[in-house]
């Protein structure tokens, strides 16, 4: 699985930590689309960089980080085909995969500490979508996206 990761200046250290956690998984490759320093950037630009890798098929899933995780997850969810989940704990991370088939994980670098973030990432990359009734609901999200 290829994972694209990006952050704004509010989550630079969290991004580096998440990359370390992802390196535990031998079947995961990571592409880092920035930002790479503490200069101020606009999180919608990072959301676009992360999500375009997914919608173009260059990555399977993404991790999009900002100070709170709120702005970047909102921005990601404006992009067709993206289901970004802002997760604060292992439960929401698990549900976002099992029930919502989330293809982007968001967290807040100014919100979450490295310990819980590590657990969230490990769960999020390993949990599978359950399908069934959840697939019907996710298909309805897609229909909303298509104006149906
Ligand atoms: C940047 O200062 C901050 O607004 C951003 O990282 C994020 O928290 C927005 O939702």
PDB file of C-alpha atoms and ligand atoms in Angstrom:
ATOM      1  CA  UNK A   1       0.000   0.000   0.000  1.00  0.00           C
ATOM      2  CA  UNK A   2       1.221   3.467  -0.911  1.00  0.00           C
ATOM      3  CA  UNK A   3       0.394   6.250   1.529  1.00  0.00           C
ATOM      4  CA  UNK A   4       0.808   9.933   0.741  1.00  0.00           C
ATOM      5  CA  UNK A   5       1.362  12.205   3.715  1.00  0.00           C
ATOM      6  CA  UNK A   6       1.233  15.972   4.066  1.00  0.00           C
ATOM      7  CA  UNK A   7       0.954  18.636   6.725  1.00  0.00           C
ATOM      8  CA  UNK A   8       1.005  22.362   7.320  1.00  0.00           C
ATOM      9  CA  UNK A   9       3.372  24.060   9.750  1.00  0.00           C
ATOM     10  CA  UNK A  10       1.075  23.121  12.642  1.00  0.00           C
ATOM     11  CA  UNK A  11       1.882  19.440  12.320  1.00  0.00           C
ATOM     12  CA  UNK A  12       5.455  19.238  11.084  1.00  0.00           C
ATOM     13  CA  UNK A  13       6.709  17.196  14.047  1.00  0.00           C
ATOM     14  CA  UNK A  14       3.653  14.967  13.989  1.00  0.00           C
ATOM     15  CA  UNK A  15       4.271  14.241  10.297  1.00  0.00           C
ATOM     16  CA  UNK A  16       7.835  13.109  11.035  1.00  0.00           C
ATOM     17  CA  UNK A  17       6.575  10.943  13.875  1.00  0.00           C
ATOM     18  CA  UNK A  18       3.845   9.370  11.728  1.00  0.00           C
ATOM     19  CA  UNK A  19       6.444   8.541   9.055  1.00  0.00           C
ATOM     20  CA  UNK A  20       8.470   6.715  11.707  1.00  0.00           C
ATOM     21  CA  UNK A  21       5.397   4.713  12.713  1.00  0.00           C
ATOM     22  CA  UNK A  22       4.641   3.872   9.072  1.00  0.00           C
ATOM     23  CA  UNK A  23       8.202   2.587   8.635  1.00  0.00           C
ATOM     24  CA  UNK A  24       7.228  -0.322  10.931  1.00  0.00           C
ATOM     25  CA  UNK A  25       5.104  -1.677   8.073  1.00  0.00           C
ATOM     26  CA  UNK A  26       7.218  -3.349   5.406  1.00  0.00           C
ATOM     27  CA  UNK A  27       4.326  -3.431   2.916  1.00  0.00           C
ATOM     28  CA  UNK A  28       3.766   0.335   3.119  1.00  0.00           C
ATOM     29  CA  UNK A  29       5.580   2.916   1.046  1.00  0.00           C
ATOM     30  CA  UNK A  30       5.265   6.596   1.893  1.00  0.00           C
ATOM     31  CA  UNK A  31       5.380   9.739  -0.231  1.00  0.00           C
ATOM     32  CA  UNK A  32       5.787  12.997   1.674  1.00  0.00           C
ATOM     33  CA  UNK A  33       4.330  15.979  -0.206  1.00  0.00           C
ATOM     34  CA  UNK A  34       5.362  18.549   2.420  1.00  0.00           C
ATOM     35  CA  UNK A  35       5.420  20.962   3.984  1.00  0.00           C
ATOM     36  CA  UNK A  36       9.065  20.519   4.935  1.00  0.00           C
ATOM     37  CA  UNK A  37       9.774  23.494   7.195  1.00  0.00           C
ATOM     38  CA  UNK A  38       8.061  25.842   9.626  1.00  0.00           C
ATOM     39  CA  UNK A  39       7.265  28.543   7.059  1.00  0.00           C
ATOM     40  CA  UNK A  40       3.559  29.289   7.015  1.00  0.00           C
ATOM     41  CA  UNK A  41       1.554  27.506   4.305  1.00  0.00           C
ATOM     42  CA  UNK A  42      -2.162  27.223   3.601  1.00  0.00           C
ATOM     43  CA  UNK A  43      -3.606  23.847   4.590  1.00  0.00           C
ATOM     44  CA  UNK A  44      -6.019  23.657   1.595  1.00  0.00           C
ATOM     45  CA  UNK A  45      -2.948  23.605  -0.673  1.00  0.00           C
ATOM     46  CA  UNK A  46      -1.577  20.639   1.248  1.00  0.00           C
ATOM     47  CA  UNK A  47      -4.981  18.926   1.146  1.00  0.00           C
ATOM     48  CA  UNK A  48      -4.939  19.260  -2.638  1.00  0.00           C
ATOM     49  CA  UNK A  49      -1.415  17.814  -2.872  1.00  0.00           C
ATOM     50  CA  UNK A  50      -2.348  14.805  -0.734  1.00  0.00           C
ATOM     51  CA  UNK A  51      -5.718  14.119  -2.336  1.00  0.00           C
ATOM     52  CA  UNK A  52      -4.634  14.517  -5.959  1.00  0.00           C
ATOM     53  CA  UNK A  53      -2.199  11.632  -5.412  1.00  0.00           C
ATOM     54  CA  UNK A  54      -5.139   9.479  -4.347  1.00  0.00           C
ATOM     55  CA  UNK A  55      -7.665  10.537  -6.977  1.00  0.00           C
ATOM     56  CA  UNK A  56      -5.051  10.088  -9.720  1.00  0.00           C
ATOM     57  CA  UNK A  57      -4.256   6.574  -8.488  1.00  0.00           C
ATOM     58  CA  UNK A  58      -0.675   7.394  -7.496  1.00  0.00           C
ATOM     59  CA  UNK A  59      -1.415   6.558  -3.851  1.00  0.00           C
ATOM     60  CA  UNK A  60      -3.910   4.263  -2.155  1.00  0.00           C
ATOM     61  CA  UNK A  61      -4.573   6.359   0.924  1.00  0.00           C
ATOM     62  CA  UNK A  62      -3.456   9.584   2.566  1.00  0.00           C
ATOM     63  CA  UNK A  63      -2.634  11.144   5.898  1.00  0.00           C
ATOM     64  CA  UNK A  64      -3.343  14.892   6.068  1.00  0.00           C
ATOM     65  CA  UNK A  65      -2.294  16.835   9.149  1.00  0.00           C
ATOM     66  CA  UNK A  66      -2.688  20.417  10.351  1.00  0.00           C
ATOM     67  CA  UNK A  67      -2.747  22.147  13.719  1.00  0.00           C
ATOM     68  CA  UNK A  68      -6.160  20.808  14.685  1.00  0.00           C
ATOM     69  CA  UNK A  69      -6.818  18.409  11.828  1.00  0.00           C
ATOM     70  CA  UNK A  70     -10.062  20.309  11.256  1.00  0.00           C
ATOM     71  CA  UNK A  71      -9.180  22.641   8.395  1.00  0.00           C
ATOM     72  CA  UNK A  72      -7.290  20.093   6.363  1.00  0.00           C
ATOM     73  CA  UNK A  73      -9.971  17.413   6.779  1.00  0.00           C
ATOM     74  CA  UNK A  74     -12.669  19.886   5.689  1.00  0.00           C
ATOM     75  CA  UNK A  75     -10.566  20.783   2.647  1.00  0.00           C
ATOM     76  CA  UNK A  76      -9.894  17.135   1.762  1.00  0.00           C
ATOM     77  CA  UNK A  77     -13.593  16.345   1.955  1.00  0.00           C
ATOM     78  CA  UNK A  78     -14.333  18.946  -0.742  1.00  0.00           C
ATOM     79  CA  UNK A  79     -12.433  16.792  -3.229  1.00  0.00           C
ATOM     80  CA  UNK A  80     -14.434  14.217  -5.147  1.00  0.00           C
ATOM     81  CA  UNK A  81     -13.623  10.663  -4.124  1.00  0.00           C
ATOM     82  CA  UNK A  82     -12.092  11.621  -0.795  1.00  0.00           C
ATOM     83  CA  UNK A  83     -13.437  10.478   2.553  1.00  0.00           C
ATOM     84  CA  UNK A  84     -11.267  12.126   5.177  1.00  0.00           C
ATOM     85  CA  UNK A  85     -11.729  11.207   8.840  1.00  0.00           C
ATOM     86  CA  UNK A  86     -10.492  13.447  11.646  1.00  0.00           C
ATOM     87  CA  UNK A  87      -9.589  10.958  14.347  1.00  0.00           C
ATOM     88  CA  UNK A  88      -8.829  11.616  17.988  1.00  0.00           C
ATOM     89  CA  UNK A  89      -8.577   8.058  19.274  1.00  0.00           C
ATOM     90  CA  UNK A  90      -8.278   4.400  18.273  1.00  0.00           C
ATOM     91  CA  UNK A  91     -12.060   3.893  18.274  1.00  0.00           C
ATOM     92  CA  UNK A  92     -12.748   6.606  15.711  1.00  0.00           C
ATOM     93  CA  UNK A  93      -9.774   5.469  13.632  1.00  0.00           C
ATOM     94  CA  UNK A  94     -11.097   1.887  13.566  1.00  0.00           C
ATOM     95  CA  UNK A  95     -14.647   2.966  12.729  1.00  0.00           C
ATOM     96  CA  UNK A  96     -13.446   5.299   9.990  1.00  0.00           C
ATOM     97  CA  UNK A  97     -11.990   2.296   8.184  1.00  0.00           C
ATOM     98  CA  UNK A  98     -14.568  -0.392   9.058  1.00  0.00           C
ATOM     99  CA  UNK A  99     -17.697   1.697   8.494  1.00  0.00           C
ATOM    100  CA  UNK A 100     -16.725   4.710   6.386  1.00  0.00           C
ATOM    101  CA  UNK A 101     -13.917   3.317   4.217  1.00  0.00           C
ATOM    102  CA  UNK A 102     -12.001   6.525   4.943  1.00  0.00           C
ATOM    103  CA  UNK A 103      -9.174   7.018   2.464  1.00  0.00           C
ATOM    104  CA  UNK A 104      -7.615   9.955   4.325  1.00  0.00           C
ATOM    105  CA  UNK A 105      -6.717  10.111   8.017  1.00  0.00           C
ATOM    106  CA  UNK A 106      -6.463  13.536   9.625  1.00  0.00           C
ATOM    107  CA  UNK A 107      -5.070  14.471  13.023  1.00  0.00           C
ATOM    108  CA  UNK A 108      -4.044  17.694  14.722  1.00  0.00           C
ATOM    109  CA  UNK A 109      -0.403  18.311  15.505  1.00  0.00           C
ATOM    110  CA  UNK A 110      -1.360  20.808  18.219  1.00  0.00           C
ATOM    111  CA  UNK A 111      -4.013  18.476  19.577  1.00  0.00           C
ATOM    112  CA  UNK A 112      -2.726  14.954  19.852  1.00  0.00           C
ATOM    113  CA  UNK A 113       0.398  13.561  21.492  1.00  0.00           C
ATOM    114  CA  UNK A 114       2.693  11.064  19.821  1.00  0.00           C
ATOM    115  CA  UNK A 115       1.541   8.021  21.844  1.00  0.00           C
ATOM    116  CA  UNK A 116      -2.135   8.126  20.845  1.00  0.00           C
ATOM    117  CA  UNK A 117      -1.196   9.235  17.320  1.00  0.00           C
ATOM    118  CA  UNK A 118       0.987   6.122  16.909  1.00  0.00           C
ATOM    119  CA  UNK A 119      -1.868   3.841  17.947  1.00  0.00           C
ATOM    120  CA  UNK A 120      -4.317   5.631  15.658  1.00  0.00           C
ATOM    121  CA  UNK A 121      -1.984   5.228  12.684  1.00  0.00           C
ATOM    122  CA  UNK A 122      -1.326   1.524  13.358  1.00  0.00           C
ATOM    123  CA  UNK A 123      -5.047   0.800  13.570  1.00  0.00           C
ATOM    124  CA  UNK A 124      -5.960   2.966  10.598  1.00  0.00           C
ATOM    125  CA  UNK A 125      -3.487   1.327   8.215  1.00  0.00           C
ATOM    126  CA  UNK A 126      -4.472  -2.210   9.198  1.00  0.00           C
ATOM    127  CA  UNK A 127      -8.259  -2.087   9.590  1.00  0.00           C
ATOM    128  CA  UNK A 128     -10.378  -3.142   6.614  1.00  0.00           C
ATOM    129  CA  UNK A 129     -13.690  -1.797   5.296  1.00  0.00           C
ATOM    130  CA  UNK A 130     -16.500  -4.138   6.354  1.00  0.00           C
ATOM    131  CA  UNK A 131     -18.714  -3.544   3.304  1.00  0.00           C
ATOM    132  CA  UNK A 132     -22.299  -4.816   3.442  1.00  0.00           C
ATOM    133  CA  UNK A 133     -24.674  -2.213   4.869  1.00  0.00           C
ATOM    134  CA  UNK A 134     -21.723   0.144   5.242  1.00  0.00           C
ATOM    135  CA  UNK A 135     -21.063  -0.058   1.523  1.00  0.00           C
ATOM    136  CA  UNK A 136     -24.652   1.019   0.826  1.00  0.00           C
ATOM    137  CA  UNK A 137     -24.109   4.069   3.054  1.00  0.00           C
ATOM    138  CA  UNK A 138     -20.763   4.972   1.553  1.00  0.00           C
ATOM    139  CA  UNK A 139     -22.352   4.669  -1.899  1.00  0.00           C
ATOM    140  CA  UNK A 140     -24.951   7.208  -0.729  1.00  0.00           C
ATOM    141  CA  UNK A 141     -22.137   9.582   0.228  1.00  0.00           C
ATOM    142  CA  UNK A 142     -20.804   9.194  -3.315  1.00  0.00           C
ATOM    143  CA  UNK A 143     -24.289   9.920  -4.670  1.00  0.00           C
ATOM    144  CA  UNK A 144     -24.434  13.122  -2.598  1.00  0.00           C
ATOM    145  CA  UNK A 145     -21.056  14.071  -3.999  1.00  0.00           C
ATOM    146  CA  UNK A 146     -22.431  13.554  -7.500  1.00  0.00           C
ATOM    147  CA  UNK A 147     -25.476  15.736  -6.755  1.00  0.00           C
ATOM    148  CA  UNK A 148     -27.878  12.781  -6.865  1.00  0.00           C
TER     149      UNK A 148
HETATM  150  C1  LIG B   1      -2.663  27.142  11.084  1.00  0.00           C
HETATM  151  O1  LIG B   1      -2.313  28.138  11.973  1.00  0.00           O
HETATM  152  C2  LIG B   1      -3.923  26.438  11.565  1.00  0.00           C
HETATM  153  O2  LIG B   1      -5.021  27.248  11.338  1.00  0.00           O
HETATM  154  C3  LIG B   1      -4.074  25.106  10.883  1.00  0.00           C
HETATM  155  O3  LIG B   1      -2.975  24.308  11.147  1.00  0.00           O
HETATM  156  C4  LIG B   1      -5.275  24.282  11.274  1.00  0.00           C
HETATM  157  O4  LIG B   1      -5.355  24.138  12.658  1.00  0.00           O
HETATM  158  C5  LIG B   1      -6.545  24.660  10.665  1.00  0.00           C
HETATM  159  O5  LIG B   1      -7.594  24.033  10.851  1.00  0.00           O
END
